[in-house]
Amino acid sequence: MLSEDELALLEAIRDSGSLSRAAAKLGKAPSTVSHAARQLEERFDALLFDRRRYRLELTPAGALLASEATRLMQDVSRLTQRVKQVAGGWEDRLRIVTDEVLEFATLLPVIADFDALKSGVSLRITHEVLGGTWEALRDGRADLVIGATNEPPLIPKLRWQELGRMDWVFAVSPKHPLARARQPVEREAIAACRAIVVADSSRRPDARSYGLLGGQPVLAVPSMRAKIAAQRAGLGIGWLPRERVASLLAAGELIELNIADPREPNTLYVAWRGDHDGRALNWWVEQLKQPRLAAALVSGRDFQG
């Protein structure tokens, strides 16, 4: 590890090409700079400066050392800042996992507000589906989860709050054969049609998907947006967030069906571990308590094609 003075010395000699100009740049006497250069060579037991020519040049070994100088100085600066940041109660990094049923775009204003704090905390935002969201918190891959569904599981020191309730609609394309079925549509008729699902990302063997009947054909897609598009195209059937498809229902591009076994609204949760406390986590939890933000996250954005 080089000191800041040694790094500055290397840069000054590389840029100026002489001890006198390097000394002037550093605000030191030439003899002091010359002595420091020799000490640096002794420290590395290598010839770092070529003194045979009028212009002082770096040897290949010196050039290698100098090429890393700026990066090392930046690393030292960042490390110093991170140490002060953590000592001040801010985390080094905050890992947020959202359930895929939420839309990332709705978090952009919150991220912008967080950036304005200039905390230095790095954010890592990823998403999981269904049980995978809770699993990320349980396995230590998330500090905060947003939009988790189902009841909170048993996780040591788990803390949680409700985000809101998501309403669902069973909708199909008017081109799909089920659109002409007698209503309320029975389980047998639904089971005969292919379901479009966003597959549970849980690594556990009991991972599952909502609204899927035993033996029903399945098309698994990567996101809720993809699921809406697939059902709009008549490729399958299933439950969709009502507010996300309001325009498609109004335009007749999707048709709501009355189902014999209706689906109850889902409660979505925000959750974190009580033993992972920090100013960034606390800030996010407080933001997510705001009714307007919570409603925006649960509602999402109307699908526009």
GROMACS .gro file of C-alpha atoms in nm:
model
  305
    1MET     CA    1   0.000   0.000   0.000
    2LEU     CA    2   0.150   0.336  -0.104
    3SER     CA    3   0.102   0.653   0.095
    4GLU     CA    4  -0.077   0.947  -0.063
    5ASP     CA    5   0.254   1.137  -0.073
    6GLU     CA    6   0.425   0.854  -0.260
    7LEU     CA    7   0.143   0.828  -0.509
    8ALA     CA    8   0.150   1.203  -0.564
    9LEU     CA    9   0.528   1.186  -0.616
   10LEU     CA   10   0.497   0.923  -0.888
   11GLU     CA   11   0.231   1.122  -1.070
   12ALA     CA   12   0.427   1.446  -1.046
   13ILE     CA   13   0.747   1.293  -1.189
   14ARG     CA   14   0.558   1.109  -1.462
   15ASP     CA   15   0.375   1.425  -1.569
   16SER     CA   16   0.661   1.676  -1.536
   17GLY     CA   17   0.964   1.478  -1.654
   18SER     CA   18   1.205   1.637  -1.408
   19LEU     CA   19   1.273   1.648  -1.038
   20SER     CA   20   1.270   2.027  -1.025
   21ARG     CA   21   0.930   2.060  -1.192
   22ALA     CA   22   0.794   1.774  -0.983
   23ALA     CA   23   0.919   1.951  -0.671
   24ALA     CA   24   0.753   2.277  -0.778
   25LYS     CA   25   0.427   2.094  -0.845
   26LEU     CA   26   0.440   1.931  -0.501
   27GLY     CA   27   0.557   2.248  -0.325
   28LYS     CA   28   0.874   2.080  -0.196
   29ALA     CA   29   1.248   2.127  -0.236
   30PRO     CA   30   1.414   1.929  -0.521
   31SER     CA   31   1.643   1.757  -0.273
   32THR     CA   32   1.341   1.639  -0.073
   33VAL     CA   33   1.175   1.497  -0.385
   34SER     CA   34   1.501   1.330  -0.496
   35HIS     CA   35   1.541   1.168  -0.155
   36ALA     CA   36   1.179   1.048  -0.157
   37ALA     CA   37   1.227   0.898  -0.505
   38ARG     CA   38   1.529   0.701  -0.392
   39GLN     CA   39   1.348   0.583  -0.080
   40LEU     CA   40   1.066   0.460  -0.300
   41GLU     CA   41   1.312   0.263  -0.513
   42GLU     CA   42   1.469   0.114  -0.202
   43ARG     CA   43   1.130   0.018  -0.069
   44PHE     CA   44   1.042  -0.177  -0.383
   45ASP     CA   45   1.403  -0.286  -0.444
   46ALA     CA   46   1.361  -0.183  -0.808
   47LEU     CA   47   1.482   0.090  -1.042
   48LEU     CA   48   1.177   0.311  -1.097
   49PHE     CA   49   1.332   0.620  -1.258
   50ASP     CA   50   1.564   0.644  -1.557
   51ARG     CA   51   1.814   0.922  -1.477
   52ARG     CA   52   2.043   0.867  -1.777
   53ARG     CA   53   1.873   1.126  -2.001
   54TYR     CA   54   1.806   1.496  -1.971
   55ARG     CA   55   1.436   1.423  -1.920
   56LEU     CA   56   1.362   1.209  -1.618
   57GLU     CA   57   1.161   0.905  -1.732
   58LEU     CA   58   0.998   0.613  -1.562
   59THR     CA   59   1.140   0.266  -1.615
   60PRO     CA   60   0.891  -0.007  -1.715
   61ALA     CA   61   0.864  -0.096  -1.346
   62GLY     CA   62   0.806   0.267  -1.258
   63ALA     CA   63   0.549   0.302  -1.536
   64LEU     CA   64   0.360   0.002  -1.400
   65LEU     CA   65   0.358   0.150  -1.052
   66ALA     CA   66   0.255   0.493  -1.180
   67SER     CA   67  -0.025   0.352  -1.397
   68GLU     CA   68  -0.192   0.221  -1.084
   69ALA     CA   69  -0.135   0.537  -0.882
   70THR     CA   70  -0.454   0.721  -0.973
   71ARG     CA   71  -0.668   0.415  -0.920
   72LEU     CA   72  -0.507   0.349  -0.583
   73MET     CA   73  -0.561   0.709  -0.475
   74GLN     CA   74  -0.925   0.685  -0.575
   75ASP     CA   75  -0.958   0.355  -0.389
   76VAL     CA   76  -0.806   0.508  -0.077
   77SER     CA   77  -1.045   0.802  -0.104
   78ARG     CA   78  -1.345   0.575  -0.152
   79LEU     CA   79  -1.239   0.354   0.137
   80THR     CA   80  -1.201   0.654   0.365
   81GLN     CA   81  -1.545   0.776   0.265
   82ARG     CA   82  -1.700   0.432   0.317
   83VAL     CA   83  -1.546   0.400   0.663
   84LYS     CA   84  -1.686   0.740   0.762
   85GLN     CA   85  -2.020   0.646   0.605
   86VAL     CA   86  -2.054   0.322   0.804
   87ALA     CA   87  -1.929   0.489   1.121
   88GLY     CA   88  -2.209   0.744   1.073
   89GLY     CA   89  -2.473   0.471   1.075
   90TRP     CA   90  -2.516   0.431   0.699
   91GLU     CA   91  -2.477   0.089   0.542
   92ASP     CA   92  -2.206   0.023   0.286
   93ARG     CA   93  -2.471  -0.132   0.057
   94LEU     CA   94  -2.846  -0.191   0.072
   95ARG     CA   95  -2.986  -0.494  -0.110
   96ILE     CA   96  -3.350  -0.455  -0.204
   97VAL     CA   97  -3.555  -0.735  -0.357
   98THR     CA   98  -3.894  -0.655  -0.505
   99ASP     CA   99  -4.153  -0.912  -0.597
  100GLU     CA  100  -4.184  -0.921  -0.975
  101VAL     CA  101  -4.552  -0.830  -0.947
  102LEU     CA  102  -4.436  -0.474  -0.874
  103GLU     CA  103  -4.296  -0.254  -1.149
  104PHE     CA  104  -3.946  -0.117  -1.113
  105ALA     CA  105  -4.045   0.214  -1.277
  106THR     CA  106  -4.261   0.301  -0.976
  107LEU     CA  107  -3.949   0.300  -0.758
  108LEU     CA  108  -3.754   0.549  -0.970
  109PRO     CA  109  -3.875   0.862  -0.782
  110VAL     CA  110  -3.784   0.698  -0.451
  111ILE     CA  111  -3.435   0.614  -0.576
  112ALA     CA  112  -3.393   0.976  -0.689
  113ASP     CA  113  -3.496   1.101  -0.342
  114PHE     CA  114  -3.252   0.858  -0.182
  115ASP     CA  115  -2.970   0.976  -0.408
  116ALA     CA  116  -3.040   1.333  -0.295
  117LEU     CA  117  -2.937   1.232   0.058
  118LYS     CA  118  -2.581   1.177  -0.071
  119SER     CA  119  -2.535   0.899   0.181
  120GLY     CA  120  -2.285   0.707  -0.028
  121VAL     CA  121  -2.486   0.385   0.015
  122SER     CA  122  -2.483   0.164  -0.293
  123LEU     CA  123  -2.821   0.021  -0.391
  124ARG     CA  124  -2.862  -0.325  -0.541
  125ILE     CA  125  -3.218  -0.386  -0.658
  126THR     CA  126  -3.324  -0.723  -0.797
  127HIS     CA  127  -3.654  -0.909  -0.816
  128GLU     CA  128  -3.792  -1.249  -0.728
  129VAL     CA  129  -4.131  -1.415  -0.770
  130LEU     CA  130  -4.370  -1.542  -0.499
  131GLY     CA  131  -4.179  -1.760  -0.249
  132GLY     CA  132  -3.846  -1.648  -0.393
  133THR     CA  133  -3.901  -1.301  -0.246
  134TRP     CA  134  -3.933  -1.426   0.111
  135GLU     CA  135  -3.653  -1.674   0.048
  136ALA     CA  136  -3.413  -1.393  -0.047
  137LEU     CA  137  -3.472  -1.230   0.292
  138ARG     CA  138  -3.446  -1.557   0.482
  139ASP     CA  139  -3.122  -1.660   0.307
  140GLY     CA  140  -2.955  -1.323   0.355
  141ARG     CA  141  -2.964  -1.215  -0.010
  142ALA     CA  142  -3.187  -0.918   0.072
  143ASP     CA  143  -3.189  -0.652   0.343
  144LEU     CA  144  -3.537  -0.534   0.244
  145VAL     CA  145  -3.813  -0.697   0.040
  146ILE     CA  146  -4.099  -0.504  -0.118
  147GLY     CA  147  -4.424  -0.653  -0.244
  148ALA     CA  148  -4.385  -0.999  -0.095
  149THR     CA  149  -4.706  -1.204  -0.111
  150ASN     CA  150  -4.859  -1.469   0.118
  151GLU     CA  151  -4.836  -1.453   0.495
  152PRO     CA  152  -4.494  -1.364   0.639
  153PRO     CA  153  -4.304  -1.689   0.708
  154LEU     CA  154  -4.105  -1.776   1.016
  155ILE     CA  155  -3.778  -1.588   0.976
  156PRO     CA  156  -3.558  -1.496   1.276
  157LYS     CA  157  -3.617  -1.136   1.389
  158LEU     CA  158  -3.850  -1.072   1.096
  159ARG     CA  159  -4.019  -0.732   1.089
  160TRP     CA  160  -4.286  -0.639   0.839
  161GLN     CA  161  -4.564  -0.400   0.746
  162GLU     CA  162  -4.847  -0.422   0.496
  163LEU     CA  163  -4.795  -0.240   0.167
  164GLY     CA  164  -5.149  -0.279   0.033
  165ARG     CA  165  -5.397  -0.515  -0.132
  166MET     CA  166  -5.383  -0.615  -0.497
  167ASP     CA  167  -5.708  -0.699  -0.676
  168TRP     CA  168  -5.713  -0.961  -0.951
  169VAL     CA  169  -5.926  -1.025  -1.257
  170PHE     CA  170  -5.956  -1.348  -1.453
  171ALA     CA  171  -5.920  -1.219  -1.808
  172VAL     CA  172  -5.879  -1.378  -2.150
  173SER     CA  173  -5.846  -1.257  -2.505
  174PRO     CA  174  -6.177  -1.241  -2.694
  175LYS     CA  175  -6.006  -1.478  -2.942
  176HIS     CA  176  -5.956  -1.745  -2.676
  177PRO     CA  177  -6.211  -2.033  -2.674
  178LEU     CA  178  -6.277  -1.983  -2.302
  179ALA     CA  179  -6.419  -1.639  -2.380
  180ARG     CA  180  -6.730  -1.816  -2.513
  181ALA     CA  181  -6.773  -2.050  -2.215
  182ARG     CA  182  -7.082  -2.041  -1.998
  183GLN     CA  183  -7.033  -1.832  -1.685
  184PRO     CA  184  -6.952  -1.870  -1.407
  185VAL     CA  185  -6.669  -2.075  -1.556
  186GLU     CA  186  -6.609  -2.400  -1.371
  187ARG     CA  187  -6.275  -2.547  -1.268
  188GLU     CA  188  -6.299  -2.823  -1.528
  189ALA     CA  189  -6.319  -2.577  -1.814
  190ILE     CA  190  -6.026  -2.377  -1.677
  191ALA     CA  191  -5.812  -2.686  -1.618
  192ALA     CA  192  -5.847  -2.782  -1.987
  193CYS     CA  193  -5.685  -2.454  -2.100
  194ARG     CA  194  -5.321  -2.355  -2.085
  195ALA     CA  195  -5.236  -2.121  -1.797
  196ILE     CA  196  -4.991  -1.837  -1.832
  197VAL     CA  197  -4.782  -1.805  -1.515
  198VAL     CA  198  -4.489  -1.611  -1.383
  199ALA     CA  199  -4.304  -1.902  -1.224
  200ASP     CA  200  -4.209  -1.896  -0.856
  201SER     CA  201  -3.837  -1.817  -0.830
  202SER     CA  202  -3.800  -2.003  -0.500
  203ARG     CA  203  -3.522  -2.263  -0.491
  204ARG     CA  204  -3.734  -2.481  -0.263
  205PRO     CA  205  -3.896  -2.797  -0.402
  206ASP     CA  206  -4.244  -2.677  -0.300
  207ALA     CA  207  -4.229  -2.367  -0.524
  208ARG     CA  208  -4.565  -2.297  -0.683
  209SER     CA  209  -4.769  -2.060  -0.895
  210TYR     CA  210  -5.096  -1.888  -0.813
  211GLY     CA  211  -5.421  -2.003  -0.973
  212LEU     CA  212  -5.273  -2.315  -1.128
  213LEU     CA  213  -5.489  -2.628  -1.126
  214GLY     CA  214  -5.352  -2.981  -1.106
  215GLY     CA  215  -5.257  -3.121  -1.445
  216GLN     CA  216  -5.322  -2.790  -1.624
  217PRO     CA  217  -5.095  -2.710  -1.922
  218VAL     CA  218  -4.860  -2.421  -1.845
  219LEU     CA  219  -4.666  -2.153  -2.028
  220ALA     CA  220  -4.417  -1.997  -1.784
  221VAL     CA  221  -4.307  -1.643  -1.871
  222PRO     CA  222  -4.043  -1.415  -1.715
  223SER     CA  223  -4.258  -1.127  -1.591
  224MET     CA  224  -4.608  -1.000  -1.521
  225ARG     CA  225  -4.583  -0.773  -1.823
  226ALA     CA  226  -4.502  -1.077  -2.037
  227LYS     CA  227  -4.798  -1.262  -1.884
  228ILE     CA  228  -5.035  -0.978  -1.972
  229ALA     CA  229  -4.901  -0.970  -2.329
  230ALA     CA  230  -4.935  -1.347  -2.367
  231GLN     CA  231  -5.295  -1.349  -2.246
  232ARG     CA  232  -5.377  -1.051  -2.464
  233ALA     CA  233  -5.243  -1.252  -2.760
  234GLY     CA  234  -5.475  -1.542  -2.673
  235LEU     CA  235  -5.191  -1.779  -2.580
  236GLY     CA  236  -5.343  -1.878  -2.248
  237ILE     CA  237  -5.548  -1.775  -1.947
  238GLY     CA  238  -5.502  -1.666  -1.588
  239TRP     CA  239  -5.538  -1.401  -1.320
  240LEU     CA  240  -5.405  -1.051  -1.381
  241PRO     CA  241  -5.371  -0.741  -1.159
  242ARG     CA  242  -5.694  -0.552  -1.227
  243GLU     CA  243  -5.547  -0.204  -1.232
  244ARG     CA  244  -5.266  -0.308  -1.466
  245VAL     CA  245  -5.512  -0.421  -1.736
  246ALA     CA  246  -5.786  -0.162  -1.694
  247SER     CA  247  -5.727  -0.013  -2.040
  248LEU     CA  248  -5.721  -0.354  -2.209
  249LEU     CA  249  -6.052  -0.444  -2.043
  250ALA     CA  250  -6.208  -0.112  -2.141
  251ALA     CA  251  -6.092  -0.156  -2.502
  252GLY     CA  252  -6.218  -0.514  -2.523
  253GLU     CA  253  -5.870  -0.654  -2.583
  254LEU     CA  254  -5.922  -0.863  -2.270
  255ILE     CA  255  -6.252  -0.994  -2.139
  256GLU     CA  256  -6.324  -1.044  -1.770
  257LEU     CA  257  -6.477  -1.382  -1.690
  258ASN     CA  258  -6.691  -1.468  -1.391
  259ILE     CA  259  -6.520  -1.763  -1.222
  260ALA     CA  260  -6.691  -2.018  -0.997
  261ASP     CA  261  -6.393  -2.002  -0.758
  262PRO     CA  262  -6.302  -1.632  -0.736
  263ARG     CA  263  -5.963  -1.519  -0.614
  264GLU     CA  264  -5.932  -1.307  -0.304
  265PRO     CA  265  -5.713  -0.993  -0.316
  266ASN     CA  266  -5.351  -1.044  -0.216
  267THR     CA  267  -5.195  -0.853   0.069
  268LEU     CA  268  -4.848  -0.733  -0.026
  269TYR     CA  269  -4.583  -0.683   0.239
  270VAL     CA  270  -4.266  -0.489   0.308
  271ALA     CA  271  -4.027  -0.688   0.528
  272TRP     CA  272  -3.678  -0.673   0.672
  273ARG     CA  273  -3.465  -0.834   0.941
  274GLY     CA  274  -3.459  -0.657   1.276
  275ASP     CA  275  -3.092  -0.749   1.326
  276HIS     CA  276  -2.989  -0.563   1.007
  277ASP     CA  277  -3.044  -0.205   1.114
  278GLY     CA  278  -2.909   0.104   0.941
  279ARG     CA  279  -3.002   0.455   0.834
  280ALA     CA  280  -3.062   0.359   0.470
  281LEU     CA  281  -3.289   0.070   0.562
  282ASN     CA  282  -3.482   0.286   0.808
  283TRP     CA  283  -3.521   0.560   0.545
  284TRP     CA  284  -3.666   0.317   0.292
  285VAL     CA  285  -3.904   0.165   0.546
  286GLU     CA  286  -4.035   0.511   0.636
  287GLN     CA  287  -4.086   0.601   0.269
  288LEU     CA  288  -4.281   0.282   0.211
  289LYS     CA  289  -4.522   0.376   0.490
  290GLN     CA  290  -4.644   0.672   0.286
  291PRO     CA  291  -4.994   0.590   0.154
  292ARG     CA  292  -4.941   0.757  -0.185
  293LEU     CA  293  -4.623   0.562  -0.259
  294ALA     CA  294  -4.770   0.236  -0.131
  295ALA     CA  295  -5.077   0.280  -0.352
  296ALA     CA  296  -4.860   0.359  -0.656
  297LEU     CA  297  -4.651   0.047  -0.602
  298VAL     CA  298  -4.952  -0.181  -0.564
  299SER     CA  299  -5.143  -0.030  -0.856
  300GLY     CA  300  -4.848  -0.027  -1.094
  301ARG     CA  301  -4.891   0.118  -1.441
  302ASP     CA  302  -5.172   0.046  -1.680
  303PHE     CA  303  -5.055  -0.182  -1.961
  304GLN     CA  304  -5.025   0.018  -2.282
  305GLY     CA  305  -4.900  -0.250  -2.520
   0.00000   0.00000   0.00000
